PDB file of C-alpha atoms in Angstrom:
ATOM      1  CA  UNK A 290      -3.622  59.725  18.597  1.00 62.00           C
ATOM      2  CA  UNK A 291      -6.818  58.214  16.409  1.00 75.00           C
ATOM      3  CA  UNK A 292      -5.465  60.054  13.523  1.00 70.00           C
ATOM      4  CA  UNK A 293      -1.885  59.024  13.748  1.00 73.00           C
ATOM      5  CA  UNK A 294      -3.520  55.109  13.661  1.00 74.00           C
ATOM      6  CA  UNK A 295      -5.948  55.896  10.895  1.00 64.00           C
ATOM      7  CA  UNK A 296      -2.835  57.480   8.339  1.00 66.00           C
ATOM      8  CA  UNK A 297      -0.886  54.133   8.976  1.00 74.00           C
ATOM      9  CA  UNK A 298      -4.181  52.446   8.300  1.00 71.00           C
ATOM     10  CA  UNK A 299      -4.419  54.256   5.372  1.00 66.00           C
ATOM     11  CA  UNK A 300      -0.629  53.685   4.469  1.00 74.00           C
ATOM     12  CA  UNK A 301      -1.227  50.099   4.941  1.00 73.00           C
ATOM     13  CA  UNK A 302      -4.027  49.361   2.952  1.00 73.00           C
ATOM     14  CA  UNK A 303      -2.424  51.836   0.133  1.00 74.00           C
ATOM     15  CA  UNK A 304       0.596  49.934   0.242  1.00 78.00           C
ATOM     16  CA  UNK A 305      -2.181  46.244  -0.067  1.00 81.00           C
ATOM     17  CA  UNK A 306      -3.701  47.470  -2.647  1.00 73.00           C
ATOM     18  CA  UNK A 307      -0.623  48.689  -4.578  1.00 76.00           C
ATOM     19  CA  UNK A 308       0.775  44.712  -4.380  1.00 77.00           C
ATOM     20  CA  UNK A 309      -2.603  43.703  -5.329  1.00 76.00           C
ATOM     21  CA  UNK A 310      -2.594  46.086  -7.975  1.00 70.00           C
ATOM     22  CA  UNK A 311       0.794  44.616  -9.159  1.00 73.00           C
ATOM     23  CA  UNK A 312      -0.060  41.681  -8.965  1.00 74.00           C
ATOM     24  CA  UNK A 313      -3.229  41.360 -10.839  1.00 70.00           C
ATOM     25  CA  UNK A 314      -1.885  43.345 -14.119  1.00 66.00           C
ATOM     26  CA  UNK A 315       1.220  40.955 -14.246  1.00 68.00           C
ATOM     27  CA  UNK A 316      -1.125  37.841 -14.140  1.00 65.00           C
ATOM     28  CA  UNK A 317      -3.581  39.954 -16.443  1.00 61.00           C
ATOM     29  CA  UNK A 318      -0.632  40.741 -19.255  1.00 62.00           C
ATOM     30  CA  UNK A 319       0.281  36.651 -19.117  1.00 62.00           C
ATOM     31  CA  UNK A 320      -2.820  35.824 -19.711  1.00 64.00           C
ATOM     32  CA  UNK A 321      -3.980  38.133 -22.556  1.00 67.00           C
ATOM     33  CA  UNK A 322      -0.794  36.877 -23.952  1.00 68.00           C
ATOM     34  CA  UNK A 323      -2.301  33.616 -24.676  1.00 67.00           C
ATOM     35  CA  UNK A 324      -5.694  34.276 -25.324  1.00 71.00           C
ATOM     36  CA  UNK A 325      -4.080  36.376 -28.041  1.00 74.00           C
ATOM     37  CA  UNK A 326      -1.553  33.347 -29.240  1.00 70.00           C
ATOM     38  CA  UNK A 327      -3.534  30.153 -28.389  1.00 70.00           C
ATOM     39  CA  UNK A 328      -1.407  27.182 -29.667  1.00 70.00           C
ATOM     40  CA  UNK A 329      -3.409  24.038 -30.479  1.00 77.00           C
ATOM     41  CA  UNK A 330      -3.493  21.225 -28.277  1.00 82.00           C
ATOM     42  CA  UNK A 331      -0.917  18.450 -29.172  1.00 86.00           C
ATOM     43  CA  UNK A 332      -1.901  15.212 -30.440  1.00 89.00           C
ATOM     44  CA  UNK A 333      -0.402  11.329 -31.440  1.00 91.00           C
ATOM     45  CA  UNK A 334      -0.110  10.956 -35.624  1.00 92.00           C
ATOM     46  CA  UNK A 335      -0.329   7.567 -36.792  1.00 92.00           C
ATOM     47  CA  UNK A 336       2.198   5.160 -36.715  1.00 89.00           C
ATOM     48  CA  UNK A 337       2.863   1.755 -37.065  1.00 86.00           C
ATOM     49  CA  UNK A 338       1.398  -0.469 -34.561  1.00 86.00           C
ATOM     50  CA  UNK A 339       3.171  -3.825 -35.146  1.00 90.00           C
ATOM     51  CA  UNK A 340       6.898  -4.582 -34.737  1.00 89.00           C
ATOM     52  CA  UNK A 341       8.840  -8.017 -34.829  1.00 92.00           C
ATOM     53  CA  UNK A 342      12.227  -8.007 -33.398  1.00 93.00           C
ATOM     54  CA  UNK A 343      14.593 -10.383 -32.991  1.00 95.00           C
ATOM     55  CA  UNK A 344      15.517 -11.431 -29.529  1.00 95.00           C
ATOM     56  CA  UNK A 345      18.420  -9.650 -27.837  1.00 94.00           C
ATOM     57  CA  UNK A 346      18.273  -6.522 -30.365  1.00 94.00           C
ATOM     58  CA  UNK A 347      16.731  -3.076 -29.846  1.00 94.00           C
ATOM     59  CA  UNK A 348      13.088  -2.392 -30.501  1.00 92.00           C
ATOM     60  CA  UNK A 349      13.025   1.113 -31.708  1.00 89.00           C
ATOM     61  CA  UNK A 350       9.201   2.237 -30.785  1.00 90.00           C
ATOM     62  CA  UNK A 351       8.237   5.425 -32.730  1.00 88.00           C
ATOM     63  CA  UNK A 352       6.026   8.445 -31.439  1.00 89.00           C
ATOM     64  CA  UNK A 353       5.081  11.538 -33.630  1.00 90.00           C
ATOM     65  CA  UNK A 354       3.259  14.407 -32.182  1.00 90.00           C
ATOM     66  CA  UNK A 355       2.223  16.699 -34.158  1.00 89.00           C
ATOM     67  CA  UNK A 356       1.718  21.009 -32.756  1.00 85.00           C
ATOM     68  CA  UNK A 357       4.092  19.892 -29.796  1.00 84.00           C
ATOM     69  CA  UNK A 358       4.701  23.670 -29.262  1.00 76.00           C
ATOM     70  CA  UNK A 359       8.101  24.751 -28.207  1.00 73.00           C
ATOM     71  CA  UNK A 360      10.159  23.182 -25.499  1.00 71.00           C
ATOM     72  CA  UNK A 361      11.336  24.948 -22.644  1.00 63.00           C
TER      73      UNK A 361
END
């Protein structure tokens, strides 16, 4: 009887360690990934800071961001 509970013992933690296992090399890959291709941090250019608009018409406000990476 003490060995049929230690082989599912050992069939559980073999089945654990298997998902851990799994687990850990599919975070692993993802993550050498980009360390491999880092992408630089995105940041504001310069625009204009002052506008004048007339009342009732649209204000068009421009952003630029420059290394914005690609869009998912």
């Amino acid at each position: 009887m003490e060995i049929k509970r230690l082989l599912i013992k050992l069939q559980h933690f073999g089945r654990t360690w298997l998902l851990f296992l799994i687990i850990f090399l599919r975070h692993s890959d993802a993550y050498d990934y980009y360390r491999r291709n880092p992408s630089p941090i995105p940041r504001f250019l310069p625009v204009p800071m002052n506008i004048t608009v007339h009342v009732g018409e649209t204000a068009h406000l421009r952003c630029r961001i420059h290394n914005l990476g690609p869009k998912f």
